[in-house]
Amino acid sequence: MRFSEFLTKESCVMDLNTFTKEAAIRELADVLTKQERVADEEDFIKHVLEREMLGSTGIGNHVAIPHCPTRSVKGVVVAFGRSKQGIDFQSFDGQEVNNIFLMGTNPEDLNIYLKLLATLSKLLNDRIFRQEFGNAATPDELIAVFKKHEK
Amino acid sequence: MGLRTIVVSIAGSPSSLITAKYAIALAKLLSVKLVALYVVDKKVLQDLLKSRIFVDVEARVYERDLEQQGAAILERISKMALDKGIAFESFLMKGVVSDEVFNKAQELQADLLVMGELKEKMSRTEVFYDEGERILRRSPCPIVMVKNPAMVEALYKEIGPL
Protein backbone atom coordinates (compact mmCIF):
# COMPACT_ATOMS: atom_id res chain seq x y z
CA MET A 1 0.00 0.00 0.00
CA ARG A 2 1.72 3.20 -1.17
CA PHE A 3 0.95 6.34 0.78
CA SER A 4 1.88 8.50 -2.23
CA GLU A 5 -1.11 7.07 -4.12
CA PHE A 6 -3.44 8.73 -1.61
CA LEU A 7 -1.68 12.07 -1.21
CA THR A 8 -2.51 14.69 -3.83
CA LYS A 9 -1.03 18.14 -4.43
CA GLU A 10 -4.46 19.63 -3.80
CA SER A 11 -4.68 18.03 -0.37
CA CYS A 12 -1.35 19.44 0.85
CA VAL A 13 -1.32 22.77 2.70
CA MET A 14 2.30 23.82 3.12
CA ASP A 15 1.49 26.81 5.35
CA LEU A 16 -1.49 26.35 7.61
CA ASN A 17 -3.37 29.50 8.57
CA THR A 18 -4.42 28.05 11.92
CA PHE A 19 -2.70 27.83 15.28
CA THR A 20 -4.68 25.37 17.38
CA LYS A 21 -5.31 21.63 17.11
CA GLU A 22 -9.01 21.94 16.39
CA ALA A 23 -8.57 24.81 13.93
CA ALA A 24 -5.89 22.89 12.01
CA ILE A 25 -8.12 19.81 11.82
CA ARG A 26 -10.95 22.02 10.56
CA GLU A 27 -8.72 23.67 7.95
CA LEU A 28 -7.58 20.31 6.57
CA ALA A 29 -11.08 18.81 6.68
CA ASP A 30 -12.23 21.79 4.64
CA VAL A 31 -9.57 21.04 2.01
CA LEU A 32 -10.92 17.49 1.67
CA THR A 33 -14.52 18.70 1.59
CA LYS A 34 -13.72 21.11 -1.26
CA GLN A 35 -12.36 18.14 -3.19
CA GLU A 36 -15.66 16.36 -2.58
CA ARG A 37 -13.94 13.63 -0.57
CA VAL A 38 -16.02 14.38 2.53
CA ALA A 39 -19.80 14.29 2.41
CA ASP A 40 -20.45 15.68 5.89
CA GLU A 41 -17.59 17.87 7.12
CA GLU A 42 -18.97 18.58 10.58
CA ASP A 43 -19.57 14.89 11.23
CA PHE A 44 -16.05 14.06 10.08
CA ILE A 45 -14.54 16.74 12.34
CA LYS A 46 -16.69 15.56 15.26
CA HIS A 47 -15.37 12.00 14.89
CA VAL A 48 -11.76 13.18 14.58
CA LEU A 49 -12.07 15.33 17.71
CA GLU A 50 -13.76 12.50 19.62
CA ARG A 51 -10.79 10.32 18.73
CA GLU A 52 -8.43 13.03 20.03
CA MET A 53 -10.28 12.91 23.34
CA LEU A 54 -9.10 9.30 23.78
CA GLY A 55 -5.49 10.41 23.54
CA SER A 56 -3.42 12.71 21.40
CA THR A 57 -2.44 11.57 17.93
CA GLY A 58 0.73 13.64 18.25
CA ILE A 59 3.16 10.74 17.80
CA GLY A 60 6.38 12.65 18.39
CA ASN A 61 9.04 14.12 16.09
CA HIS A 62 6.71 17.08 15.41
CA VAL A 63 4.13 14.87 13.66
CA ALA A 64 0.43 14.29 14.38
CA ILE A 65 -1.95 11.94 12.61
CA PRO A 66 -5.52 12.83 13.62
CA HIS A 67 -7.79 10.16 12.16
CA CYS A 68 -11.06 8.27 12.39
CA PRO A 69 -13.39 5.95 10.54
CA THR A 70 -16.69 7.52 9.55
CA ARG A 71 -19.33 7.12 6.89
CA SER A 72 -18.93 10.82 6.16
CA VAL A 73 -15.87 10.25 3.96
CA LYS A 74 -15.59 8.60 0.58
CA GLY A 75 -13.06 5.77 0.63
CA VAL A 76 -9.78 6.61 2.37
CA VAL A 77 -8.88 10.30 2.59
CA VAL A 78 -5.61 12.03 3.44
CA ALA A 79 -4.75 15.70 3.81
CA PHE A 80 -1.41 17.11 4.88
CA GLY A 81 -0.78 20.40 6.61
CA ARG A 82 2.40 22.09 7.78
CA SER A 83 2.51 24.67 10.50
CA LYS A 84 5.66 26.76 10.51
CA GLN A 85 4.90 28.13 13.96
CA GLY A 86 3.99 24.79 15.49
CA ILE A 87 0.77 23.65 17.13
CA ASP A 88 0.23 22.26 20.61
CA PHE A 89 -1.16 18.76 20.01
CA GLN A 90 -0.38 17.48 23.53
CA SER A 91 2.12 15.11 21.94
CA PHE A 92 3.66 12.50 24.21
CA ASP A 93 7.15 13.97 23.70
CA GLY A 94 5.92 17.45 24.67
CA GLN A 95 7.05 18.97 21.36
CA GLU A 96 4.88 21.12 19.16
CA VAL A 97 3.60 19.65 15.94
CA ASN A 98 4.62 21.05 12.56
CA ASN A 99 3.34 18.28 10.31
CA ILE A 100 -0.24 17.04 10.40
CA PHE A 101 -1.72 14.18 8.42
CA LEU A 102 -5.49 14.21 8.68
CA MET A 103 -6.86 10.81 7.69
CA GLY A 104 -10.27 9.25 7.50
CA THR A 105 -11.89 6.17 6.11
CA ASN A 106 -15.26 4.83 5.29
CA PRO A 107 -15.67 1.70 7.49
CA GLU A 108 -15.91 -0.41 4.33
CA ASP A 109 -12.29 0.41 3.53
CA LEU A 110 -10.88 -0.38 6.96
CA ASN A 111 -8.28 -2.87 5.74
CA ILE A 112 -6.82 -0.40 3.23
CA TYR A 113 -6.84 2.37 5.82
CA LEU A 114 -4.99 0.31 8.44
CA LYS A 115 -2.32 -0.68 5.93
CA LEU A 116 -1.95 2.93 4.87
CA LEU A 117 -1.50 4.08 8.48
CA ALA A 118 1.07 1.33 8.99
CA THR A 119 2.93 2.44 5.85
CA LEU A 120 3.01 6.04 7.06
CA SER A 121 4.21 4.93 10.47
CA LYS A 122 7.09 2.94 8.96
CA LEU A 123 8.14 5.85 6.76
CA LEU A 124 8.08 8.25 9.71
CA ASN A 125 10.29 5.91 11.70
CA ASP A 126 13.02 6.40 9.09
CA ARG A 127 15.30 9.27 10.09
CA ILE A 128 16.40 9.98 6.51
CA PHE A 129 12.79 10.08 5.33
CA ARG A 130 11.91 12.49 8.13
CA GLN A 131 14.79 14.75 7.18
CA GLU A 132 13.90 14.86 3.46
CA PHE A 133 10.20 15.15 4.24
CA GLY A 134 10.94 18.09 6.54
CA ASN A 135 12.93 19.81 3.79
CA ALA A 136 10.18 19.46 1.18
CA ALA A 137 8.86 22.96 0.55
CA THR A 138 6.11 22.36 -1.99
CA PRO A 139 3.40 19.71 -2.44
CA ASP A 140 5.29 18.37 -5.47
CA GLU A 141 8.49 18.00 -3.45
CA LEU A 142 6.60 16.39 -0.59
CA ILE A 143 4.95 13.80 -2.81
CA ALA A 144 8.30 13.18 -4.54
CA VAL A 145 9.88 12.34 -1.16
CA PHE A 146 7.13 9.79 -0.46
CA LYS A 147 7.51 8.29 -3.92
CA LYS A 148 11.29 8.05 -3.53
CA HIS A 149 11.05 6.22 -0.22
CA GLU A 150 8.24 3.97 -1.43
CA LYS A 151 10.13 2.68 -4.48
CA MET B 1 -4.49 -39.97 -4.72
CA GLY B 2 -6.78 -37.10 -5.73
CA LEU B 3 -7.32 -33.63 -4.34
CA ARG B 4 -9.44 -33.41 -1.20
CA THR B 5 -9.27 -29.89 0.22
CA ILE B 6 -8.94 -26.44 -1.29
CA VAL B 7 -8.23 -23.55 1.06
CA VAL B 8 -9.06 -19.98 0.06
CA SER B 9 -7.54 -17.02 1.85
CA ILE B 10 -9.97 -14.10 2.06
CA ALA B 11 -8.21 -10.78 2.54
CA GLY B 12 -11.29 -8.60 3.00
CA SER B 13 -10.48 -6.44 -0.03
CA PRO B 14 -13.14 -5.52 -2.62
CA SER B 15 -11.84 -8.32 -4.87
CA SER B 16 -12.27 -10.98 -2.16
CA LEU B 17 -15.56 -12.18 -3.58
CA ILE B 18 -13.95 -12.80 -6.96
CA THR B 19 -11.29 -14.90 -5.24
CA ALA B 20 -14.03 -16.79 -3.41
CA LYS B 21 -16.02 -17.36 -6.60
CA TYR B 22 -13.04 -18.89 -8.34
CA ALA B 23 -12.34 -21.12 -5.34
CA ILE B 24 -15.98 -22.24 -5.27
CA ALA B 25 -15.87 -23.00 -9.01
CA LEU B 26 -12.68 -25.00 -8.57
CA ALA B 27 -14.11 -26.94 -5.63
CA LYS B 28 -17.26 -27.70 -7.60
CA LEU B 29 -15.40 -28.81 -10.73
CA LEU B 30 -12.96 -30.96 -8.74
CA SER B 31 -15.62 -32.24 -6.29
CA VAL B 32 -13.56 -31.31 -3.25
CA LYS B 33 -14.19 -29.52 0.03
CA LEU B 34 -13.57 -25.78 0.23
CA VAL B 35 -12.29 -24.10 3.38
CA ALA B 36 -12.33 -20.28 3.57
CA LEU B 37 -9.99 -18.44 5.94
CA TYR B 38 -10.25 -14.85 7.11
CA VAL B 39 -7.60 -13.51 9.44
CA VAL B 40 -7.99 -10.36 11.51
CA ASP B 41 -4.62 -8.71 11.07
CA LYS B 42 -3.56 -8.19 14.68
CA LYS B 43 -0.01 -7.37 13.71
CA VAL B 44 -1.00 -4.16 11.97
CA LEU B 45 -3.08 -3.15 15.02
CA GLN B 46 -0.19 -3.90 17.36
CA ASP B 47 2.23 -1.95 15.14
CA LEU B 48 -0.09 1.07 15.20
CA LEU B 49 -0.40 0.82 18.98
CA LYS B 50 3.37 0.66 19.34
CA SER B 51 3.84 3.71 17.15
CA ARG B 52 1.27 5.59 19.29
CA ILE B 53 -1.04 6.21 16.32
CA PHE B 54 -3.65 4.09 18.12
CA VAL B 55 -4.65 3.95 21.76
CA ASP B 56 -5.73 0.68 23.43
CA VAL B 57 -9.47 1.20 23.33
CA GLU B 58 -9.30 2.29 19.70
CA ALA B 59 -7.32 -0.80 18.66
CA ARG B 60 -9.92 -2.99 20.38
CA VAL B 61 -12.73 -1.29 18.45
CA TYR B 62 -10.89 -1.78 15.15
CA GLU B 63 -10.28 -5.43 16.03
CA ARG B 64 -13.98 -5.92 16.75
CA ASP B 65 -14.95 -4.16 13.51
CA LEU B 66 -12.54 -6.26 11.45
CA GLU B 67 -13.88 -9.39 13.12
CA GLN B 68 -17.45 -8.40 12.25
CA GLN B 69 -16.46 -7.66 8.65
CA GLY B 70 -14.69 -11.02 8.44
CA ALA B 71 -17.71 -12.87 9.85
CA ALA B 72 -20.00 -11.11 7.37
CA ILE B 73 -17.88 -11.95 4.35
CA LEU B 74 -17.44 -15.59 5.44
CA GLU B 75 -21.20 -15.84 5.91
CA ARG B 76 -21.72 -14.50 2.41
CA ILE B 77 -19.23 -16.96 0.92
CA SER B 78 -20.83 -19.78 2.88
CA LYS B 79 -24.19 -19.00 1.22
CA MET B 80 -22.54 -18.87 -2.20
CA ALA B 81 -20.90 -22.26 -1.58
CA LEU B 82 -24.21 -23.70 -0.39
CA ASP B 83 -25.92 -22.45 -3.56
CA LYS B 84 -23.36 -24.29 -5.64
CA GLY B 85 -23.70 -27.44 -3.55
CA ILE B 86 -20.13 -27.85 -2.36
CA ALA B 87 -18.81 -29.01 1.00
CA PHE B 88 -17.74 -25.87 2.83
CA GLU B 89 -16.19 -24.79 6.10
CA SER B 90 -14.78 -21.46 7.26
CA PHE B 91 -12.46 -20.19 9.97
CA LEU B 92 -12.22 -16.68 11.36
CA MET B 93 -8.83 -16.27 12.97
CA LYS B 94 -6.69 -13.54 14.49
CA GLY B 95 -2.97 -12.99 14.33
CA VAL B 96 -0.28 -12.54 11.73
CA VAL B 97 -2.13 -13.23 8.49
CA SER B 98 0.55 -15.27 6.72
CA ASP B 99 1.30 -17.34 9.86
CA GLU B 100 -2.35 -18.16 10.43
CA VAL B 101 -2.98 -19.10 6.79
CA PHE B 102 0.19 -21.21 6.69
CA ASN B 103 -0.64 -23.03 9.93
CA LYS B 104 -4.26 -23.72 8.99
CA ALA B 105 -3.37 -24.88 5.47
CA GLN B 106 -0.82 -27.24 6.98
CA GLU B 107 -3.23 -28.48 9.66
CA LEU B 108 -5.92 -29.17 7.06
CA GLN B 109 -3.40 -30.78 4.73
CA ALA B 110 -4.63 -28.47 2.00
CA ASP B 111 -4.00 -29.65 -1.53
CA LEU B 112 -4.36 -26.20 -3.04
CA LEU B 113 -4.40 -22.64 -1.74
CA VAL B 114 -6.39 -20.00 -3.60
CA MET B 115 -5.57 -16.36 -3.01
CA GLY B 116 -6.26 -12.95 -4.53
CA GLU B 117 -4.05 -11.21 -6.99
CA LEU B 118 -1.02 -9.31 -5.72
CA LYS B 119 -0.32 -5.81 -6.98
CA GLU B 120 1.55 -5.81 -10.29
CA LYS B 121 4.17 -3.43 -8.97
CA MET B 122 5.27 -3.31 -5.37
CA SER B 123 7.85 -1.16 -3.65
CA ARG B 124 10.62 -2.86 -1.65
CA THR B 125 8.79 -1.94 1.54
CA GLU B 126 5.54 -3.37 0.22
CA VAL B 127 7.19 -6.64 -0.79
CA PHE B 128 8.74 -6.89 2.64
CA TYR B 129 5.56 -6.21 4.60
CA ASP B 130 2.82 -7.53 2.31
CA GLU B 131 1.06 -10.50 3.88
CA GLY B 132 -0.12 -11.78 0.48
CA GLU B 133 3.48 -11.89 -0.67
CA ARG B 134 4.40 -13.85 2.46
CA ILE B 135 1.58 -16.33 1.92
CA LEU B 136 2.81 -16.83 -1.63
CA ARG B 137 6.33 -17.59 -0.43
CA ARG B 138 5.41 -19.74 2.58
CA SER B 139 2.45 -21.77 1.39
CA PRO B 140 2.85 -25.48 2.21
CA CYS B 141 0.96 -26.45 -0.96
CA PRO B 142 0.54 -25.32 -4.58
CA ILE B 143 -1.11 -21.93 -5.04
CA VAL B 144 -3.63 -20.54 -7.47
CA MET B 145 -3.64 -16.75 -7.74
CA VAL B 146 -6.93 -15.43 -9.05
CA LYS B 147 -6.83 -12.93 -11.91
CA ASN B 148 -9.20 -11.74 -14.61
CA PRO B 149 -12.50 -11.05 -12.75
CA ALA B 150 -14.55 -11.22 -15.98
CA MET B 151 -13.36 -14.76 -16.66
CA VAL B 152 -14.05 -15.74 -13.04
CA GLU B 153 -17.60 -14.36 -13.19
CA ALA B 154 -18.25 -16.27 -16.42
CA LEU B 155 -16.91 -19.52 -14.95
CA TYR B 156 -18.92 -19.02 -11.76
CA LYS B 157 -22.13 -18.64 -13.77
CA GLU B 158 -21.21 -21.58 -15.99
CA ILE B 159 -20.93 -24.07 -13.11
CA GLY B 160 -24.60 -23.47 -12.36
CA PRO B 161 -26.48 -23.95 -9.09
CA LEU B 162 -26.63 -27.01 -6.85
Tab-separated table of C-alpha atoms in Angstrom:
chain	number	residue	atom	x	y	z
A	1	MET	CA	0.000	0.000	0.000
A	2	ARG	CA	1.715	3.202	-1.169
A	3	PHE	CA	0.946	6.340	0.780
A	4	SER	CA	1.876	8.503	-2.228
A	5	GLU	CA	-1.111	7.073	-4.117
A	6	PHE	CA	-3.438	8.730	-1.613
A	7	LEU	CA	-1.676	12.074	-1.213
A	8	THR	CA	-2.508	14.693	-3.834
A	9	LYS	CA	-1.034	18.137	-4.431
A	10	GLU	CA	-4.464	19.632	-3.796
A	11	SER	CA	-4.679	18.030	-0.369
A	12	CYS	CA	-1.345	19.444	0.853
A	13	VAL	CA	-1.318	22.772	2.698
A	14	MET	CA	2.297	23.821	3.123
A	15	ASP	CA	1.495	26.808	5.355
A	16	LEU	CA	-1.493	26.354	7.613
A	17	ASN	CA	-3.373	29.498	8.570
A	18	THR	CA	-4.422	28.051	11.922
A	19	PHE	CA	-2.704	27.827	15.278
A	20	THR	CA	-4.684	25.367	17.379
A	21	LYS	CA	-5.306	21.634	17.115
A	22	GLU	CA	-9.013	21.943	16.390
A	23	ALA	CA	-8.574	24.811	13.933
A	24	ALA	CA	-5.892	22.892	12.010
A	25	ILE	CA	-8.120	19.813	11.817
A	26	ARG	CA	-10.950	22.015	10.557
A	27	GLU	CA	-8.721	23.672	7.951
A	28	LEU	CA	-7.584	20.306	6.572
A	29	ALA	CA	-11.078	18.814	6.680
A	30	ASP	CA	-12.234	21.794	4.642
A	31	VAL	CA	-9.570	21.035	2.013
A	32	LEU	CA	-10.916	17.494	1.673
A	33	THR	CA	-14.521	18.702	1.592
A	34	LYS	CA	-13.722	21.106	-1.257
A	35	GLN	CA	-12.355	18.140	-3.187
A	36	GLU	CA	-15.660	16.357	-2.577
A	37	ARG	CA	-13.940	13.626	-0.570
A	38	VAL	CA	-16.023	14.379	2.525
A	39	ALA	CA	-19.802	14.288	2.415
A	40	ASP	CA	-20.453	15.681	5.895
A	41	GLU	CA	-17.589	17.870	7.115
A	42	GLU	CA	-18.973	18.582	10.582
A	43	ASP	CA	-19.568	14.891	11.233
A	44	PHE	CA	-16.053	14.060	10.078
A	45	ILE	CA	-14.540	16.737	12.339
A	46	LYS	CA	-16.694	15.561	15.256
A	47	HIS	CA	-15.368	12.002	14.891
A	48	VAL	CA	-11.756	13.179	14.581
A	49	LEU	CA	-12.067	15.330	17.707
A	50	GLU	CA	-13.763	12.498	19.615
A	51	ARG	CA	-10.787	10.320	18.729
A	52	GLU	CA	-8.429	13.026	20.028
A	53	MET	CA	-10.284	12.910	23.343
A	54	LEU	CA	-9.096	9.301	23.785
A	55	GLY	CA	-5.487	10.411	23.539
A	56	SER	CA	-3.424	12.713	21.401
A	57	THR	CA	-2.440	11.567	17.930
A	58	GLY	CA	0.732	13.642	18.254
A	59	ILE	CA	3.162	10.739	17.802
A	60	GLY	CA	6.380	12.645	18.389
A	61	ASN	CA	9.040	14.123	16.088
A	62	HIS	CA	6.709	17.076	15.405
A	63	VAL	CA	4.129	14.867	13.658
A	64	ALA	CA	0.430	14.293	14.380
A	65	ILE	CA	-1.954	11.936	12.610
A	66	PRO	CA	-5.523	12.825	13.625
A	67	HIS	CA	-7.789	10.161	12.162
A	68	CYS	CA	-11.060	8.270	12.390
A	69	PRO	CA	-13.389	5.950	10.539
A	70	THR	CA	-16.690	7.522	9.548
A	71	ARG	CA	-19.332	7.116	6.888
A	72	SER	CA	-18.929	10.815	6.163
A	73	VAL	CA	-15.872	10.247	3.962
A	74	LYS	CA	-15.588	8.605	0.582
A	75	GLY	CA	-13.058	5.767	0.634
A	76	VAL	CA	-9.777	6.613	2.373
A	77	VAL	CA	-8.877	10.303	2.591
A	78	VAL	CA	-5.606	12.033	3.435
A	79	ALA	CA	-4.753	15.704	3.813
A	80	PHE	CA	-1.413	17.110	4.883
A	81	GLY	CA	-0.779	20.404	6.614
A	82	ARG	CA	2.402	22.091	7.777
A	83	SER	CA	2.507	24.669	10.503
A	84	LYS	CA	5.664	26.760	10.507
A	85	GLN	CA	4.905	28.127	13.957
A	86	GLY	CA	3.989	24.785	15.492
A	87	ILE	CA	0.766	23.648	17.132
A	88	ASP	CA	0.227	22.259	20.612
A	89	PHE	CA	-1.156	18.756	20.009
A	90	GLN	CA	-0.384	17.484	23.530
A	91	SER	CA	2.118	15.111	21.940
A	92	PHE	CA	3.664	12.502	24.207
A	93	ASP	CA	7.151	13.970	23.696
A	94	GLY	CA	5.922	17.447	24.666
A	95	GLN	CA	7.046	18.970	21.360
A	96	GLU	CA	4.885	21.125	19.156
A	97	VAL	CA	3.598	19.650	15.936
A	98	ASN	CA	4.616	21.048	12.559
A	99	ASN	CA	3.345	18.277	10.306
A	100	ILE	CA	-0.236	17.039	10.402
A	101	PHE	CA	-1.716	14.178	8.419
A	102	LEU	CA	-5.486	14.210	8.676
A	103	MET	CA	-6.858	10.812	7.692
A	104	GLY	CA	-10.271	9.251	7.500
A	105	THR	CA	-11.885	6.170	6.110
A	106	ASN	CA	-15.256	4.832	5.288
A	107	PRO	CA	-15.671	1.702	7.490
A	108	GLU	CA	-15.910	-0.409	4.332
A	109	ASP	CA	-12.286	0.412	3.526
A	110	LEU	CA	-10.883	-0.377	6.964
A	111	ASN	CA	-8.280	-2.871	5.741
A	112	ILE	CA	-6.822	-0.404	3.228
A	113	TYR	CA	-6.844	2.366	5.821
A	114	LEU	CA	-4.989	0.311	8.436
A	115	LYS	CA	-2.323	-0.680	5.927
A	116	LEU	CA	-1.946	2.933	4.871
A	117	LEU	CA	-1.501	4.083	8.477
A	118	ALA	CA	1.072	1.330	8.987
A	119	THR	CA	2.933	2.440	5.854
A	120	LEU	CA	3.014	6.044	7.061
A	121	SER	CA	4.209	4.930	10.469
A	122	LYS	CA	7.090	2.936	8.957
A	123	LEU	CA	8.145	5.848	6.765
A	124	LEU	CA	8.084	8.254	9.711
A	125	ASN	CA	10.290	5.909	11.699
A	126	ASP	CA	13.018	6.399	9.091
A	127	ARG	CA	15.299	9.274	10.085
A	128	ILE	CA	16.397	9.982	6.510
A	129	PHE	CA	12.791	10.085	5.333
A	130	ARG	CA	11.907	12.490	8.130
A	131	GLN	CA	14.790	14.751	7.180
A	132	GLU	CA	13.898	14.858	3.460
A	133	PHE	CA	10.195	15.147	4.236
A	134	GLY	CA	10.937	18.086	6.545
A	135	ASN	CA	12.933	19.807	3.794
A	136	ALA	CA	10.182	19.460	1.180
A	137	ALA	CA	8.861	22.963	0.548
A	138	THR	CA	6.110	22.357	-1.994
A	139	PRO	CA	3.400	19.709	-2.436
A	140	ASP	CA	5.291	18.368	-5.469
A	141	GLU	CA	8.489	18.001	-3.445
A	142	LEU	CA	6.599	16.386	-0.590
A	143	ILE	CA	4.949	13.798	-2.810
A	144	ALA	CA	8.295	13.184	-4.541
A	145	VAL	CA	9.876	12.337	-1.156
A	146	PHE	CA	7.128	9.793	-0.463
A	147	LYS	CA	7.514	8.287	-3.924
A	148	LYS	CA	11.293	8.054	-3.530
A	149	HIS	CA	11.049	6.219	-0.223
A	150	GLU	CA	8.237	3.965	-1.430
A	151	LYS	CA	10.132	2.677	-4.482
B	1	MET	CA	-4.494	-39.972	-4.720
B	2	GLY	CA	-6.783	-37.097	-5.734
B	3	LEU	CA	-7.321	-33.635	-4.335
B	4	ARG	CA	-9.443	-33.415	-1.196
B	5	THR	CA	-9.268	-29.893	0.216
B	6	ILE	CA	-8.939	-26.438	-1.286
B	7	VAL	CA	-8.226	-23.545	1.056
B	8	VAL	CA	-9.061	-19.980	0.056
B	9	SER	CA	-7.539	-17.023	1.854
B	10	ILE	CA	-9.966	-14.100	2.061
B	11	ALA	CA	-8.215	-10.782	2.538
B	12	GLY	CA	-11.288	-8.602	2.999
B	13	SER	CA	-10.478	-6.441	-0.028
B	14	PRO	CA	-13.140	-5.525	-2.618
B	15	SER	CA	-11.844	-8.317	-4.875
B	16	SER	CA	-12.266	-10.979	-2.160
B	17	LEU	CA	-15.559	-12.182	-3.584
B	18	ILE	CA	-13.950	-12.801	-6.961
B	19	THR	CA	-11.286	-14.896	-5.242
B	20	ALA	CA	-14.025	-16.787	-3.406
B	21	LYS	CA	-16.016	-17.360	-6.595
B	22	TYR	CA	-13.036	-18.890	-8.338
B	23	ALA	CA	-12.336	-21.121	-5.337
B	24	ILE	CA	-15.979	-22.236	-5.273
B	25	ALA	CA	-15.871	-22.999	-9.011
B	26	LEU	CA	-12.676	-25.004	-8.568
B	27	ALA	CA	-14.114	-26.941	-5.625
B	28	LYS	CA	-17.261	-27.701	-7.603
B	29	LEU	CA	-15.402	-28.813	-10.729
B	30	LEU	CA	-12.963	-30.962	-8.739
B	31	SER	CA	-15.622	-32.238	-6.289
B	32	VAL	CA	-13.558	-31.314	-3.246
B	33	LYS	CA	-14.192	-29.523	0.026
B	34	LEU	CA	-13.574	-25.776	0.226
B	35	VAL	CA	-12.286	-24.099	3.378
B	36	ALA	CA	-12.327	-20.284	3.573
B	37	LEU	CA	-9.987	-18.437	5.942
B	38	TYR	CA	-10.252	-14.847	7.110
B	39	VAL	CA	-7.597	-13.506	9.439
B	40	VAL	CA	-7.995	-10.356	11.513
B	41	ASP	CA	-4.616	-8.706	11.073
B	42	LYS	CA	-3.563	-8.193	14.683
B	43	LYS	CA	-0.009	-7.366	13.713
B	44	VAL	CA	-1.004	-4.161	11.969
B	45	LEU	CA	-3.076	-3.149	15.018
B	46	GLN	CA	-0.185	-3.895	17.359
B	47	ASP	CA	2.232	-1.948	15.144
B	48	LEU	CA	-0.094	1.065	15.196
B	49	LEU	CA	-0.396	0.816	18.978
B	50	LYS	CA	3.371	0.657	19.338
B	51	SER	CA	3.836	3.706	17.149
B	52	ARG	CA	1.267	5.594	19.285
B	53	ILE	CA	-1.039	6.209	16.323
B	54	PHE	CA	-3.647	4.095	18.123
B	55	VAL	CA	-4.653	3.946	21.762
B	56	ASP	CA	-5.733	0.683	23.431
B	57	VAL	CA	-9.467	1.201	23.334
B	58	GLU	CA	-9.301	2.288	19.699
B	59	ALA	CA	-7.318	-0.799	18.659
B	60	ARG	CA	-9.916	-2.992	20.383
B	61	VAL	CA	-12.733	-1.292	18.453
B	62	TYR	CA	-10.892	-1.784	15.149
B	63	GLU	CA	-10.281	-5.425	16.033
B	64	ARG	CA	-13.984	-5.916	16.752
B	65	ASP	CA	-14.950	-4.159	13.506
B	66	LEU	CA	-12.536	-6.265	11.453
B	67	GLU	CA	-13.880	-9.391	13.121
B	68	GLN	CA	-17.446	-8.397	12.246
B	69	GLN	CA	-16.456	-7.661	8.649
B	70	GLY	CA	-14.689	-11.025	8.444
B	71	ALA	CA	-17.708	-12.874	9.850
B	72	ALA	CA	-19.995	-11.106	7.367
B	73	ILE	CA	-17.878	-11.946	4.346
B	74	LEU	CA	-17.440	-15.590	5.438
B	75	GLU	CA	-21.197	-15.843	5.908
B	76	ARG	CA	-21.724	-14.501	2.406
B	77	ILE	CA	-19.226	-16.956	0.921
B	78	SER	CA	-20.830	-19.784	2.883
B	79	LYS	CA	-24.189	-19.000	1.223
B	80	MET	CA	-22.536	-18.870	-2.201
B	81	ALA	CA	-20.902	-22.265	-1.577
B	82	LEU	CA	-24.214	-23.704	-0.389
B	83	ASP	CA	-25.920	-22.448	-3.557
B	84	LYS	CA	-23.357	-24.288	-5.640
B	85	GLY	CA	-23.704	-27.441	-3.545
B	86	ILE	CA	-20.130	-27.847	-2.361
B	87	ALA	CA	-18.807	-29.006	0.996
B	88	PHE	CA	-17.742	-25.867	2.834
B	89	GLU	CA	-16.192	-24.787	6.098
B	90	SER	CA	-14.782	-21.460	7.264
B	91	PHE	CA	-12.455	-20.192	9.970
B	92	LEU	CA	-12.219	-16.678	11.364
B	93	MET	CA	-8.829	-16.266	12.971
B	94	LYS	CA	-6.693	-13.535	14.488
B	95	GLY	CA	-2.969	-12.987	14.335
B	96	VAL	CA	-0.281	-12.540	11.731
B	97	VAL	CA	-2.131	-13.233	8.487
B	98	SER	CA	0.552	-15.270	6.715
B	99	ASP	CA	1.303	-17.337	9.861
B	100	GLU	CA	-2.352	-18.160	10.431
B	101	VAL	CA	-2.975	-19.101	6.794
B	102	PHE	CA	0.187	-21.210	6.687
B	103	ASN	CA	-0.644	-23.028	9.927
B	104	LYS	CA	-4.256	-23.722	8.989
B	105	ALA	CA	-3.372	-24.885	5.467
B	106	GLN	CA	-0.825	-27.235	6.976
B	107	GLU	CA	-3.228	-28.478	9.664
B	108	LEU	CA	-5.920	-29.171	7.061
B	109	GLN	CA	-3.402	-30.780	4.731
B	110	ALA	CA	-4.635	-28.474	1.998
B	111	ASP	CA	-3.996	-29.651	-1.532
B	112	LEU	CA	-4.363	-26.204	-3.038
B	113	LEU	CA	-4.395	-22.642	-1.742
B	114	VAL	CA	-6.394	-20.004	-3.605
B	115	MET	CA	-5.571	-16.359	-3.006
B	116	GLY	CA	-6.261	-12.950	-4.529
B	117	GLU	CA	-4.048	-11.205	-6.985
B	118	LEU	CA	-1.018	-9.305	-5.717
B	119	LYS	CA	-0.317	-5.812	-6.980
B	120	GLU	CA	1.547	-5.808	-10.288
B	121	LYS	CA	4.175	-3.433	-8.968
B	122	MET	CA	5.275	-3.308	-5.369
B	123	SER	CA	7.848	-1.164	-3.651
B	124	ARG	CA	10.616	-2.856	-1.649
B	125	THR	CA	8.794	-1.940	1.541
B	126	GLU	CA	5.544	-3.369	0.224
B	127	VAL	CA	7.192	-6.637	-0.788
B	128	PHE	CA	8.740	-6.892	2.643
B	129	TYR	CA	5.562	-6.212	4.600
B	130	ASP	CA	2.821	-7.533	2.308
B	131	GLU	CA	1.065	-10.498	3.881
B	132	GLY	CA	-0.119	-11.783	0.479
B	133	GLU	CA	3.482	-11.895	-0.674
B	134	ARG	CA	4.403	-13.851	2.459
B	135	ILE	CA	1.584	-16.329	1.920
B	136	LEU	CA	2.810	-16.826	-1.631
B	137	ARG	CA	6.330	-17.590	-0.430
B	138	ARG	CA	5.415	-19.735	2.579
B	139	SER	CA	2.448	-21.770	1.393
B	140	PRO	CA	2.855	-25.477	2.215
B	141	CYS	CA	0.957	-26.453	-0.963
B	142	PRO	CA	0.536	-25.316	-4.576
B	143	ILE	CA	-1.109	-21.927	-5.042
B	144	VAL	CA	-3.628	-20.537	-7.473
B	145	MET	CA	-3.636	-16.748	-7.741
B	146	VAL	CA	-6.932	-15.434	-9.049
B	147	LYS	CA	-6.835	-12.929	-11.908
B	148	ASN	CA	-9.205	-11.742	-14.607
B	149	PRO	CA	-12.500	-11.046	-12.748
B	150	ALA	CA	-14.551	-11.218	-15.976
B	151	MET	CA	-13.363	-14.761	-16.657
B	152	VAL	CA	-14.051	-15.739	-13.041
B	153	GLU	CA	-17.604	-14.359	-13.189
B	154	ALA	CA	-18.251	-16.270	-16.421
B	155	LEU	CA	-16.909	-19.515	-14.954
B	156	TYR	CA	-18.916	-19.019	-11.758
B	157	LYS	CA	-22.127	-18.644	-13.768
B	158	GLU	CA	-21.214	-21.580	-15.989
B	159	ILE	CA	-20.935	-24.070	-13.110
B	160	GLY	CA	-24.598	-23.474	-12.361
B	161	PRO	CA	-26.478	-23.954	-9.090
B	162	LEU	CA	-26.630	-27.015	-6.847
